[in-house]
JSON list of C-alpha atoms in Angstrom, two decimals:
[
{"chain": "A", "resi": 1, "resn": "GLN", "atom": "CA", "xyz": [-54.50, -51.10, 10.07]},
{"chain": "A", "resi": 2, "resn": "VAL", "atom": "CA", "xyz": [-51.23, -49.70, 11.45]},
{"chain": "A", "resi": 3, "resn": "GLN", "atom": "CA", "xyz": [-48.23, -51.40, 9.88]},
{"chain": "A", "resi": 4, "resn": "LEU", "atom": "CA", "xyz": [-44.50, -50.56, 9.56]},
{"chain": "A", "resi": 5, "resn": "VAL", "atom": "CA", "xyz": [-42.61, -52.35, 6.84]},
{"chain": "A", "resi": 6, "resn": "GLU", "atom": "CA", "xyz": [-38.92, -52.18, 6.84]},
{"chain": "A", "resi": 7, "resn": "SER", "atom": "CA", "xyz": [-36.21, -52.91, 4.24]},
{"chain": "A", "resi": 8, "resn": "GLY", "atom": "CA", "xyz": [-32.54, -52.29, 3.48]},
{"chain": "A", "resi": 9, "resn": "GLY", "atom": "CA", "xyz": [-30.94, -54.58, 5.83]},
{"chain": "A", "resi": 10, "resn": "GLY", "atom": "CA", "xyz": [-28.28, -56.88, 4.81]},
{"chain": "A", "resi": 11, "resn": "LEU", "atom": "CA", "xyz": [-24.54, -57.60, 4.91]},
{"chain": "A", "resi": 12, "resn": "ALA", "atom": "CA", "xyz": [-21.96, -54.81, 4.98]},
{"chain": "A", "resi": 13, "resn": "GLN", "atom": "CA", "xyz": [-18.26, -54.67, 5.36]},
{"chain": "A", "resi": 14, "resn": "PRO", "atom": "CA", "xyz": [-16.69, -52.77, 8.29]},
{"chain": "A", "resi": 15, "resn": "GLY", "atom": "CA", "xyz": [-16.62, -49.13, 7.22]},
{"chain": "A", "resi": 16, "resn": "GLY", "atom": "CA", "xyz": [-19.45, -49.64, 4.71]},
{"chain": "A", "resi": 17, "resn": "SER", "atom": "CA", "xyz": [-22.95, -48.21, 4.45]},
{"chain": "A", "resi": 18, "resn": "LEU", "atom": "CA", "xyz": [-26.43, -49.24, 4.47]},
{"chain": "A", "resi": 19, "resn": "ARG", "atom": "CA", "xyz": [-29.69, -47.24, 4.29]},
{"chain": "A", "resi": 20, "resn": "LEU", "atom": "CA", "xyz": [-32.71, -48.68, 6.15]},
{"chain": "A", "resi": 21, "resn": "SER", "atom": "CA", "xyz": [-36.28, -47.67, 5.17]},
{"chain": "A", "resi": 22, "resn": "CYS", "atom": "CA", "xyz": [-39.58, -48.01, 7.23]},
{"chain": "A", "resi": 23, "resn": "THR", "atom": "CA", "xyz": [-42.63, -47.29, 5.35]},
{"chain": "A", "resi": 24, "resn": "ALA", "atom": "CA", "xyz": [-45.73, -46.66, 7.34]},
{"chain": "A", "resi": 25, "resn": "SER", "atom": "CA", "xyz": [-49.44, -47.43, 6.61]},
{"chain": "A", "resi": 26, "resn": "GLY", "atom": "CA", "xyz": [-52.49, -46.81, 8.60]},
{"chain": "A", "resi": 27, "resn": "PHE", "atom": "CA", "xyz": [-51.27, -43.48, 9.93]},
{"chain": "A", "resi": 28, "resn": "THR", "atom": "CA", "xyz": [-49.49, -40.33, 8.87]},
{"chain": "A", "resi": 29, "resn": "ILE", "atom": "CA", "xyz": [-45.94, -40.19, 10.15]},
{"chain": "A", "resi": 30, "resn": "SER", "atom": "CA", "xyz": [-45.79, -36.34, 10.00]},
{"chain": "A", "resi": 31, "resn": "ARG", "atom": "CA", "xyz": [-47.98, -36.25, 13.05]},
{"chain": "A", "resi": 32, "resn": "TYR", "atom": "CA", "xyz": [-45.61, -38.53, 15.20]},
{"chain": "A", "resi": 33, "resn": "ALA", "atom": "CA", "xyz": [-42.11, -38.91, 16.23]},
{"chain": "A", "resi": 34, "resn": "MET", "atom": "CA", "xyz": [-40.58, -41.96, 14.71]},
{"chain": "A", "resi": 35, "resn": "ASN", "atom": "CA", "xyz": [-37.62, -43.99, 16.16]},
{"chain": "A", "resi": 36, "resn": "TRP", "atom": "CA", "xyz": [-35.10, -46.65, 15.34]},
{"chain": "A", "resi": 37, "resn": "TYR", "atom": "CA", "xyz": [-34.05, -49.34, 17.92]},
{"chain": "A", "resi": 38, "resn": "ARG", "atom": "CA", "xyz": [-31.79, -52.20, 17.55]},
{"chain": "A", "resi": 39, "resn": "GLN", "atom": "CA", "xyz": [-31.26, -55.62, 19.32]},
{"chain": "A", "resi": 40, "resn": "ALA", "atom": "CA", "xyz": [-28.17, -57.74, 19.13]},
{"chain": "A", "resi": 41, "resn": "PRO", "atom": "CA", "xyz": [-28.07, -61.40, 20.08]},
{"chain": "A", "resi": 42, "resn": "GLY", "atom": "CA", "xyz": [-27.99, -61.62, 23.84]},
{"chain": "A", "resi": 43, "resn": "LYS", "atom": "CA", "xyz": [-28.46, -58.00, 24.46]},
{"chain": "A", "resi": 44, "resn": "ASN", "atom": "CA", "xyz": [-31.54, -55.85, 25.27]},
{"chain": "A", "resi": 45, "resn": "ARG", "atom": "CA", "xyz": [-33.15, -53.71, 22.61]},
{"chain": "A", "resi": 46, "resn": "GLU", "atom": "CA", "xyz": [-31.57, -50.27, 22.70]},
{"chain": "A", "resi": 47, "resn": "PHE", "atom": "CA", "xyz": [-32.41, -46.87, 21.30]},
{"chain": "A", "resi": 48, "resn": "VAL", "atom": "CA", "xyz": [-30.65, -45.77, 18.10]},
{"chain": "A", "resi": 49, "resn": "ALA", "atom": "CA", "xyz": [-32.22, -42.74, 16.84]},
{"chain": "A", "resi": 50, "resn": "SER", "atom": "CA", "xyz": [-35.36, -40.54, 16.97]},
{"chain": "A", "resi": 51, "resn": "ILE", "atom": "CA", "xyz": [-36.89, -37.89, 14.67]},
{"chain": "A", "resi": 52, "resn": "PRO", "atom": "CA", "xyz": [-39.72, -35.66, 16.01]},
{"chain": "A", "resi": 53, "resn": "SER", "atom": "CA", "xyz": [-43.06, -34.92, 14.39]},
{"chain": "A", "resi": 54, "resn": "SER", "atom": "CA", "xyz": [-42.32, -31.25, 13.93]},
{"chain": "A", "resi": 55, "resn": "ILE", "atom": "CA", "xyz": [-40.50, -29.64, 10.99]},
{"chain": "A", "resi": 56, "resn": "SER", "atom": "CA", "xyz": [-37.48, -29.19, 13.19]},
{"chain": "A", "resi": 57, "resn": "ARG", "atom": "CA", "xyz": [-34.26, -30.93, 12.13]},
{"chain": "A", "resi": 58, "resn": "VAL", "atom": "CA", "xyz": [-33.35, -31.54, 15.71]},
{"chain": "A", "resi": 59, "resn": "THR", "atom": "CA", "xyz": [-32.94, -35.39, 16.00]},
{"chain": "A", "resi": 60, "resn": "LYS", "atom": "CA", "xyz": [-31.55, -37.54, 18.75]},
{"chain": "A", "resi": 61, "resn": "TYR", "atom": "CA", "xyz": [-28.95, -40.42, 18.54]},
{"chain": "A", "resi": 62, "resn": "ALA", "atom": "CA", "xyz": [-27.38, -42.77, 20.80]},
{"chain": "A", "resi": 63, "resn": "ASP", "atom": "CA", "xyz": [-23.83, -41.98, 21.72]},
{"chain": "A", "resi": 64, "resn": "SER", "atom": "CA", "xyz": [-22.66, -45.12, 19.86]},
{"chain": "A", "resi": 65, "resn": "VAL", "atom": "CA", "xyz": [-23.92, -44.02, 16.47]},
{"chain": "A", "resi": 66, "resn": "LYS", "atom": "CA", "xyz": [-23.52, -40.34, 16.71]},
{"chain": "A", "resi": 67, "resn": "GLY", "atom": "CA", "xyz": [-21.67, -38.97, 13.64]},
{"chain": "A", "resi": 68, "resn": "ARG", "atom": "CA", "xyz": [-22.13, -42.13, 11.78]},
{"chain": "A", "resi": 69, "resn": "PHE", "atom": "CA", "xyz": [-26.04, -42.64, 11.52]},
{"chain": "A", "resi": 70, "resn": "THR", "atom": "CA", "xyz": [-28.65, -40.18, 10.14]},
{"chain": "A", "resi": 71, "resn": "ILE", "atom": "CA", "xyz": [-32.38, -40.43, 10.53]},
{"chain": "A", "resi": 72, "resn": "SER", "atom": "CA", "xyz": [-34.55, -38.66, 8.27]},
{"chain": "A", "resi": 73, "resn": "ARG", "atom": "CA", "xyz": [-38.20, -38.80, 6.97]},
{"chain": "A", "resi": 74, "resn": "ASP", "atom": "CA", "xyz": [-39.92, -38.35, 3.70]},
{"chain": "A", "resi": 75, "resn": "ASN", "atom": "CA", "xyz": [-43.53, -37.28, 4.73]},
{"chain": "A", "resi": 76, "resn": "ALA", "atom": "CA", "xyz": [-44.82, -37.51, 1.13]},
{"chain": "A", "resi": 77, "resn": "LYS", "atom": "CA", "xyz": [-43.57, -41.18, 1.10]},
{"chain": "A", "resi": 78, "resn": "ASN", "atom": "CA", "xyz": [-44.80, -41.73, 4.70]},
{"chain": "A", "resi": 79, "resn": "THR", "atom": "CA", "xyz": [-41.22, -43.14, 5.19]},
{"chain": "A", "resi": 80, "resn": "ILE", "atom": "CA", "xyz": [-38.31, -42.76, 7.53]},
{"chain": "A", "resi": 81, "resn": "TYR", "atom": "CA", "xyz": [-34.74, -43.71, 6.89]},
{"chain": "A", "resi": 82, "resn": "LEU", "atom": "CA", "xyz": [-31.74, -44.58, 8.75]},
{"chain": "A", "resi": 83, "resn": "GLN", "atom": "CA", "xyz": [-28.44, -43.92, 6.82]},
{"chain": "A", "resi": 84, "resn": "MET", "atom": "CA", "xyz": [-25.77, -45.90, 8.37]},
{"chain": "A", "resi": 85, "resn": "ASN", "atom": "CA", "xyz": [-22.09, -45.01, 7.41]},
{"chain": "A", "resi": 86, "resn": "SER", "atom": "CA", "xyz": [-18.70, -46.20, 8.80]},
{"chain": "A", "resi": 87, "resn": "LEU", "atom": "CA", "xyz": [-20.37, -49.33, 10.09]},
{"chain": "A", "resi": 88, "resn": "LYS", "atom": "CA", "xyz": [-18.68, -51.45, 12.87]},
{"chain": "A", "resi": 89, "resn": "PRO", "atom": "CA", "xyz": [-19.21, -55.02, 13.65]},
{"chain": "A", "resi": 90, "resn": "GLU", "atom": "CA", "xyz": [-20.78, -54.05, 16.96]},
{"chain": "A", "resi": 91, "resn": "ASP", "atom": "CA", "xyz": [-23.61, -52.45, 14.77]},
{"chain": "A", "resi": 92, "resn": "THR", "atom": "CA", "xyz": [-24.69, -55.95, 13.90]},
{"chain": "A", "resi": 93, "resn": "ALA", "atom": "CA", "xyz": [-28.19, -56.26, 15.19]},
{"chain": "A", "resi": 94, "resn": "MET", "atom": "CA", "xyz": [-31.86, -56.50, 14.32]},
{"chain": "A", "resi": 95, "resn": "TYR", "atom": "CA", "xyz": [-33.10, -52.99, 13.59]},
{"chain": "A", "resi": 96, "resn": "TYR", "atom": "CA", "xyz": [-36.67, -52.10, 14.38]},
{"chain": "A", "resi": 97, "resn": "CYS", "atom": "CA", "xyz": [-38.69, -49.16, 13.34]},
{"chain": "A", "resi": 98, "resn": "HIS", "atom": "CA", "xyz": [-40.91, -47.83, 16.15]},
{"chain": "A", "resi": 99, "resn": "THR", "atom": "CA", "xyz": [-43.57, -45.21, 16.95]},
{"chain": "A", "resi": 100, "resn": "VAL", "atom": "CA", "xyz": [-46.24, -44.60, 19.57]},
{"chain": "A", "resi": 101, "resn": "LEU", "atom": "CA", "xyz": [-49.70, -43.71, 18.37]},
{"chain": "A", "resi": 102, "resn": "ASP", "atom": "CA", "xyz": [-52.82, -42.45, 20.08]},
{"chain": "A", "resi": 103, "resn": "THR", "atom": "CA", "xyz": [-54.87, -45.48, 19.16]},
{"chain": "A", "resi": 104, "resn": "SER", "atom": "CA", "xyz": [-55.86, -46.16, 22.81]},
{"chain": "A", "resi": 105, "resn": "ASP", "atom": "CA", "xyz": [-56.34, -43.94, 25.89]},
{"chain": "A", "resi": 106, "resn": "TYR", "atom": "CA", "xyz": [-52.82, -44.91, 26.91]},
{"chain": "A", "resi": 107, "resn": "GLY", "atom": "CA", "xyz": [-51.10, -44.73, 23.72]},
{"chain": "A", "resi": 108, "resn": "ASP", "atom": "CA", "xyz": [-49.90, -47.78, 21.80]},
{"chain": "A", "resi": 109, "resn": "ALA", "atom": "CA", "xyz": [-46.38, -48.75, 20.71]},
{"chain": "A", "resi": 110, "resn": "TYR", "atom": "CA", "xyz": [-45.86, -50.00, 17.26]},
{"chain": "A", "resi": 111, "resn": "TRP", "atom": "CA", "xyz": [-43.06, -51.89, 15.77]},
{"chain": "A", "resi": 112, "resn": "GLY", "atom": "CA", "xyz": [-41.83, -53.05, 12.62]},
{"chain": "A", "resi": 113, "resn": "GLN", "atom": "CA", "xyz": [-40.84, -56.67, 11.90]},
{"chain": "A", "resi": 114, "resn": "GLY", "atom": "CA", "xyz": [-37.12, -55.75, 12.15]},
{"chain": "A", "resi": 115, "resn": "THR", "atom": "CA", "xyz": [-34.51, -56.04, 9.52]},
{"chain": "A", "resi": 116, "resn": "GLN", "atom": "CA", "xyz": [-31.16, -57.76, 10.08]},
{"chain": "A", "resi": 117, "resn": "VAL", "atom": "CA", "xyz": [-27.90, -55.73, 9.68]},
{"chain": "A", "resi": 118, "resn": "THR", "atom": "CA", "xyz": [-24.80, -57.69, 9.76]},
{"chain": "A", "resi": 119, "resn": "VAL", "atom": "CA", "xyz": [-21.37, -56.09, 9.58]},
{"chain": "A", "resi": 120, "resn": "SER", "atom": "CA", "xyz": [-18.54, -58.43, 8.89]},
{"chain": "A", "resi": 121, "resn": "SER", "atom": "CA", "xyz": [-15.60, -58.98, 6.67]}
]
């Protein structure tokens, strides 16, 4: 059974840091690109970061988080991370782990349950 379990969300002060984790079960993350999205109240879900399935260190980030957030993976732990530094109030959102697996002929998107990040004084 495919499952993505997130942790690490919470309350941070502006300028502070949080580290989100997403542990996968039912598949091996080394085979797949893994992604983070976020959704703030009243806004559409938006892309945050992506890490490819290859050993390449090339990653992708939304312009709004470049230089502040870092996505990484630990294949041995079947886990991806999102290190968030220099947090801003506008980073407040529900953060979701995401991947697309070949569990059907069309590919299937899988999402974690979401973990809330709140940046406030």
